[in-house]
mmCIF file of C-alpha atoms in Angstrom:
data_model
loop_
_atom_site.group_PDB
_atom_site.id
_atom_site.type_symbol
_atom_site.label_atom_id
_atom_site.label_comp_id
_atom_site.label_asym_id
_atom_site.label_seq_id
_atom_site.Cartn_x
_atom_site.Cartn_y
_atom_site.Cartn_z
ATOM 1 C CA MET A 1 140.236 4.079 10.932
ATOM 2 C CA ALA A 2 137.483 3.535 12.389
ATOM 3 C CA SER A 3 139.064 3.192 15.437
ATOM 4 C CA LYS A 4 141.133 6.808 15.622
ATOM 5 C CA MET A 5 137.182 8.556 14.779
ATOM 6 C CA GLY A 6 135.769 6.814 17.634
ATOM 7 C CA PRO A 7 137.054 8.910 20.700
ATOM 8 C CA MET A 8 136.822 12.272 17.917
ATOM 9 C CA ILE A 9 132.701 11.185 17.457
ATOM 10 C CA THR A 10 132.016 10.672 21.574
ATOM 11 C CA MET A 11 133.411 13.382 22.128
ATOM 12 C CA TRP A 12 131.025 15.408 19.531
ATOM 13 C CA LYS A 13 127.919 13.441 20.300
ATOM 14 C CA PHE A 14 128.396 14.932 23.753
ATOM 15 C CA ILE A 15 128.403 18.542 22.632
ATOM 16 C CA VAL A 16 125.964 18.450 20.163
ATOM 17 C CA ILE A 17 123.495 17.237 22.213
ATOM 18 C CA ALA A 18 124.408 19.499 25.242
ATOM 19 C CA ALA A 19 123.808 22.061 22.938
ATOM 20 C CA LEU A 20 120.874 21.506 21.382
ATOM 21 C CA ILE A 21 119.141 20.286 25.082
ATOM 22 C CA GLY A 22 120.836 23.822 26.511
ATOM 23 C CA THR A 23 119.457 26.333 23.092
ATOM 24 C CA THR A 24 116.059 24.625 23.684
ATOM 25 C CA ILE A 25 115.658 24.980 27.563
ATOM 26 C CA ALA A 26 116.808 28.911 27.613
ATOM 27 C CA ALA A 27 114.802 29.075 24.423
ATOM 28 C CA ALA A 28 111.839 27.951 26.385
ATOM 29 C CA ARG A 29 112.602 29.755 29.158
ATOM 30 C CA HIS A 30 112.181 33.126 27.557
ATOM 31 C CA ARG A 31 109.454 32.277 25.702
ATOM 32 C CA SER A 32 106.511 35.214 26.034
ATOM 33 C CA GLY A 33 104.139 31.329 26.952
ATOM 34 C CA GLY A 34 101.676 32.325 23.930
ATOM 35 C CA VAL A 35 99.625 30.712 21.149
ATOM 36 C CA PHE A 36 102.718 30.202 18.729
ATOM 37 C CA SER A 37 105.277 29.398 21.017
ATOM 38 C CA LYS A 38 103.258 26.352 22.086
ATOM 39 C CA ALA A 39 102.487 25.477 18.485
ATOM 40 C CA LEU A 40 106.330 25.952 17.404
ATOM 41 C CA ILE A 41 107.357 23.564 20.587
ATOM 42 C CA ASN A 42 104.966 21.396 19.369
ATOM 43 C CA ALA A 43 105.435 21.058 15.870
ATOM 44 C CA ALA A 44 109.350 20.605 16.323
ATOM 45 C CA HIS A 45 108.124 17.690 18.696
ATOM 46 C CA GLY A 46 106.324 16.165 15.716
ATOM 47 C CA MET A 47 109.070 16.890 13.568
ATOM 48 C CA LEU A 48 111.978 15.188 15.879
ATOM 49 C CA CYS A 49 110.229 12.310 16.135
ATOM 50 C CA SER A 50 109.073 11.591 12.604
ATOM 51 C CA ILE A 51 112.579 12.439 11.597
ATOM 52 C CA TRP A 52 113.855 9.608 13.470
ATOM 53 C CA LEU A 53 111.240 6.288 12.424
ATOM 54 C CA GLY A 54 111.978 7.824 8.839
ATOM 55 C CA ALA A 55 115.585 7.259 9.497
ATOM 56 C CA ALA A 56 115.563 4.303 11.493
ATOM 57 C CA VAL A 57 113.241 2.984 8.752
ATOM 58 C CA TYR A 58 115.252 4.261 5.719
ATOM 59 C CA SER A 59 118.295 2.468 7.052
ATOM 60 C CA SER A 60 117.148 -0.927 8.122
ATOM 61 C CA ALA A 61 114.856 -1.865 5.715
ATOM 62 C CA PHE A 62 116.754 -0.219 2.449
ATOM 63 C CA GLN A 63 119.923 1.549 2.741
ATOM 64 C CA GLY A 64 121.692 -1.318 4.725
ATOM 65 C CA VAL A 65 119.623 -4.261 2.468
ATOM 66 C CA LYS A 66 120.749 -2.428 -0.830
ATOM 67 C CA MET A 67 124.740 -1.983 0.227
ATOM 68 C CA LEU A 68 125.448 -5.817 1.125
ATOM 69 C CA GLN A 69 123.563 -6.828 -2.234
ATOM 70 C CA ILE A 70 125.935 -4.900 -4.168
ATOM 71 C CA LEU A 71 128.919 -4.006 -2.115
ATOM 72 C CA PRO A 72 132.053 -6.673 -1.449
ATOM 73 C CA ARG A 73 131.268 -7.679 2.352
ATOM 74 C CA HIS A 74 134.719 -6.346 3.602
ATOM 75 C CA ILE A 75 133.957 -2.855 1.759
ATOM 76 C CA PHE A 76 130.396 -3.489 3.262
ATOM 77 C CA GLY A 77 131.313 -3.306 6.327
ATOM 78 C CA GLN A 78 133.523 -0.687 5.877
ATOM 79 C CA VAL A 79 131.019 1.558 5.549
ATOM 80 C CA GLN A 80 128.761 0.535 7.591
ATOM 81 C CA ALA A 81 131.503 1.295 10.720
ATOM 82 C CA GLN A 82 131.380 4.660 9.538
ATOM 83 C CA MET A 83 127.689 5.108 9.214
ATOM 84 C CA PHE A 84 126.337 3.593 12.967
ATOM 85 C CA PRO A 85 128.485 6.466 14.317
ATOM 86 C CA LEU A 86 127.188 9.059 12.773
ATOM 87 C CA PHE A 87 123.641 7.474 12.508
ATOM 88 C CA PHE A 88 123.200 6.715 16.398
ATOM 89 C CA MET A 89 124.413 9.754 17.380
ATOM 90 C CA PHE A 90 121.700 11.893 15.012
ATOM 91 C CA GLY A 91 119.037 9.405 16.889
ATOM 92 C CA ASN A 92 120.666 10.755 19.984
ATOM 93 C CA VAL A 93 120.567 14.163 18.856
ATOM 94 C CA CYS A 94 116.919 13.807 17.721
ATOM 95 C CA CYS A 95 116.124 11.661 20.836
ATOM 96 C CA SER A 96 117.008 13.655 23.152
ATOM 97 C CA LEU A 97 115.399 16.552 21.724
ATOM 98 C CA ALA A 98 112.211 15.181 21.418
ATOM 99 C CA LEU A 99 112.407 14.102 24.942
ATOM 100 C CA VAL A 100 113.087 18.006 25.849
ATOM 101 C CA THR A 101 110.174 19.412 23.794
ATOM 102 C CA TYR A 102 108.138 16.133 25.276
ATOM 103 C CA CYS A 103 108.774 18.126 28.744
ATOM 104 C CA LEU A 104 108.369 21.068 27.642
ATOM 105 C CA GLN A 105 104.685 19.661 27.032
ATOM 106 C CA GLN A 106 103.811 18.084 29.861
ATOM 107 C CA PRO A 107 104.958 18.895 33.623
ATOM 108 C CA LEU A 108 105.950 15.787 35.116
ATOM 109 C CA SER A 109 102.794 16.286 37.757
ATOM 110 C CA ASP A 110 101.037 15.671 34.891
ATOM 111 C CA VAL A 111 102.919 12.672 33.232
ATOM 112 C CA LEU A 112 102.779 10.966 36.544
ATOM 113 C CA ARG A 113 98.869 11.000 37.125
ATOM 114 C CA SER A 114 97.682 10.426 33.639
ATOM 115 C CA SER A 115 98.890 6.600 32.434
ATOM 116 C CA ASP A 116 98.202 7.115 29.090
ATOM 117 C CA GLU A 117 101.435 10.526 29.346
ATOM 118 C CA LEU A 118 103.236 7.916 31.449
ATOM 119 C CA VAL A 119 103.441 5.251 28.515
ATOM 120 C CA GLN A 120 104.184 8.374 25.938
ATOM 121 C CA ALA A 121 106.987 9.278 28.109
ATOM 122 C CA THR A 122 108.480 5.624 28.627
ATOM 123 C CA MET A 123 108.095 5.614 25.094
ATOM 124 C CA LEU A 124 110.717 8.718 24.167
ATOM 125 C CA VAL A 125 113.082 7.117 27.251
ATOM 126 C CA MET A 126 112.651 3.750 25.435
ATOM 127 C CA ALA A 127 114.099 4.885 22.090
ATOM 128 C CA LEU A 128 116.660 7.384 23.570
ATOM 129 C CA LEU A 129 118.073 4.486 25.949
ATOM 130 C CA CYS A 130 118.442 2.065 23.113
ATOM 131 C CA SER A 131 120.078 4.733 20.377
ATOM 132 C CA ALA A 132 122.349 5.649 23.284
ATOM 133 C CA LEU A 133 123.456 2.144 23.989
ATOM 134 C CA ASN A 134 123.756 0.877 20.091
ATOM 135 C CA SER A 135 125.835 4.275 20.036
ATOM 136 C CA PHE A 136 127.517 3.671 23.344
ATOM 137 C CA LEU A 137 128.648 0.014 23.159
ATOM 138 C CA ILE A 138 126.905 -2.276 21.177
ATOM 139 C CA VAL A 139 128.430 -0.884 17.669
ATOM 140 C CA PRO A 140 131.427 0.488 18.669
ATOM 141 C CA THR A 141 132.313 -2.881 19.924
ATOM 142 C CA GLY A 142 130.774 -5.016 17.294
ATOM 143 C CA ASN A 143 133.084 -2.835 15.169
ATOM 144 C CA ARG A 144 136.414 -4.249 16.906
ATOM 145 C CA ILE A 145 135.126 -7.296 16.315
ATOM 146 C CA MET A 146 134.381 -6.924 12.832
ATOM 147 C CA ASP A 147 138.067 -5.334 12.378
ATOM 148 C CA LYS A 148 139.451 -8.748 13.633
ATOM 149 C CA CYS A 149 137.577 -10.802 11.184
ATOM 150 C CA HIS A 150 138.314 -9.497 8.397
ATOM 151 C CA GLN A 151 142.000 -9.502 9.259
ATOM 152 C CA LEU A 152 141.811 -13.018 9.918
ATOM 153 C CA GLU A 153 139.718 -13.044 6.234
ATOM 154 C CA ARG A 154 142.065 -11.483 4.297
ATOM 155 C CA GLU A 155 145.381 -13.611 5.451
ATOM 156 C CA ALA A 156 143.125 -16.207 4.042
ATOM 157 C CA GLY A 157 142.247 -14.600 1.205
ATOM 158 C CA THR A 158 138.158 -14.115 0.956
ATOM 159 C CA GLY A 159 136.097 -11.263 2.042
ATOM 160 C CA GLN A 160 135.214 -9.873 -0.936
ATOM 161 C CA ASP A 161 132.845 -12.031 -2.399
ATOM 162 C CA VAL A 162 129.245 -9.526 -2.058
ATOM 163 C CA MET A 163 126.236 -11.461 -0.160
ATOM 164 C CA ALA A 164 128.045 -14.689 1.847
ATOM 165 C CA ILE A 165 131.578 -14.919 2.691
ATOM 166 C CA ASP A 166 133.380 -17.988 1.099
ATOM 167 C CA THR A 167 134.356 -18.529 4.979
ATOM 168 C CA ALA A 168 135.853 -22.938 3.639
ATOM 169 C CA LYS A 169 139.790 -21.664 3.862
ATOM 170 C CA LEU A 170 138.411 -20.659 7.437
ATOM 171 C CA GLU A 171 136.960 -23.685 8.772
ATOM 172 C CA GLY A 172 139.261 -25.040 11.684
ATOM 173 C CA ASN A 173 140.550 -21.583 12.825
ATOM 174 C CA GLN A 174 138.972 -21.834 16.476
ATOM 175 C CA GLU A 175 139.474 -18.172 16.775
ATOM 176 C CA TYR A 176 137.711 -17.129 13.562
ATOM 177 C CA LYS A 177 134.579 -19.048 14.616
ATOM 178 C CA ARG A 178 134.939 -17.207 18.364
ATOM 179 C CA LEU A 179 134.801 -13.880 16.940
ATOM 180 C CA ARG A 180 132.453 -14.944 14.354
ATOM 181 C CA LYS A 181 129.832 -15.939 17.205
ATOM 182 C CA GLN A 182 130.538 -12.875 18.872
ATOM 183 C CA PHE A 183 129.982 -10.410 16.115
ATOM 184 C CA GLY A 184 126.829 -11.941 15.680
ATOM 185 C CA MET A 185 125.722 -11.741 19.374
ATOM 186 C CA TRP A 186 126.534 -8.063 19.400
ATOM 187 C CA HIS A 187 124.992 -7.433 15.327
ATOM 188 C CA GLY A 188 121.616 -9.370 16.829
ATOM 189 C CA SER A 189 121.701 -6.385 20.101
ATOM 190 C CA SER A 190 122.319 -3.674 17.906
ATOM 191 C CA MET A 191 118.995 -5.020 15.331
ATOM 192 C CA ILE A 192 117.138 -5.424 18.297
ATOM 193 C CA THR A 193 117.610 -2.858 20.344
ATOM 194 C CA GLY A 194 117.578 0.138 16.940
ATOM 195 C CA ILE A 195 113.918 -1.901 15.954
ATOM 196 C CA VAL A 196 112.706 -1.618 19.817
ATOM 197 C CA SER A 197 113.903 2.634 18.850
ATOM 198 C CA CYS A 198 112.049 2.131 15.443
ATOM 199 C CA LEU A 199 108.834 0.722 17.300
ATOM 200 C CA CYS A 200 109.098 2.881 20.315
ATOM 201 C CA MET A 201 108.969 6.716 18.129
ATOM 202 C CA ALA A 202 106.604 4.476 15.549
ATOM 203 C CA TYR A 203 104.205 4.592 19.264
ATOM 204 C CA ARG A 204 104.923 7.922 19.735
ATOM 205 C CA VAL A 205 103.908 9.440 16.428
ATOM 206 C CA ALA A 206 100.604 7.093 16.176
ATOM 207 C CA TYR A 207 99.336 9.066 19.186
ATOM 208 C CA ILE A 208 100.326 12.484 18.303
ATOM 209 C CA THR A 209 98.654 11.791 14.515
ATOM 210 C CA SER A 210 95.774 10.233 16.821
ATOM 211 C CA ASP A 211 95.136 13.095 19.492
ATOM 212 C CA THR A 212 95.535 15.352 16.671
ATOM 213 C CA SER A 213 92.987 13.959 14.361
ATOM 214 C CA THR A 214 91.321 13.572 17.832
ATOM 215 C CA SER A 215 90.738 17.492 18.459
ATOM 216 C CA SER A 216 90.268 18.406 14.946
ATOM 217 C CA SER A 217 86.847 16.465 15.209
#
């Protein structure tokens, strides 16, 4: 079922992101340039950065850990296989619009002249690239390998354990060992890119709050 949903989810990623970015740019072109429009863009930018940061922290530190503790491993894997494409699609939208609103705040010439703003732009681009990498390459590949592992585990009569899987019956299965090693590599890559995206957005949020507090004082 996850494989059947893949093309549809990928299509909706492009449609949703393109529609939201197009709407934002169209609204910016017709804005009056007043204080309200500028404040609205600033608020939208801060909200988008904060939402993605909060979602990433909650998903990594709380949701996944709790599900791993209470669900059988195969069910846990199936739930994650359904959730991750949606989660990173949401991340693509938030990071894309955060980058668009940042470009509306800061002209390219100002970004290139300021080392601080160049770092901020880099953080936003890195957050988007890491989310997109997970969305389009890492998660789909990891899910395909996980499905093959689950099939071998079901044939061996295991996989319904909570937390660790009893792999004693699969110790001599070289194909299973190869797949587990591959899955570990892709899963680790997903974790690393997810953490990088989260840290980049955390840096941006910290900069925004620091800049706001400095301006108020």
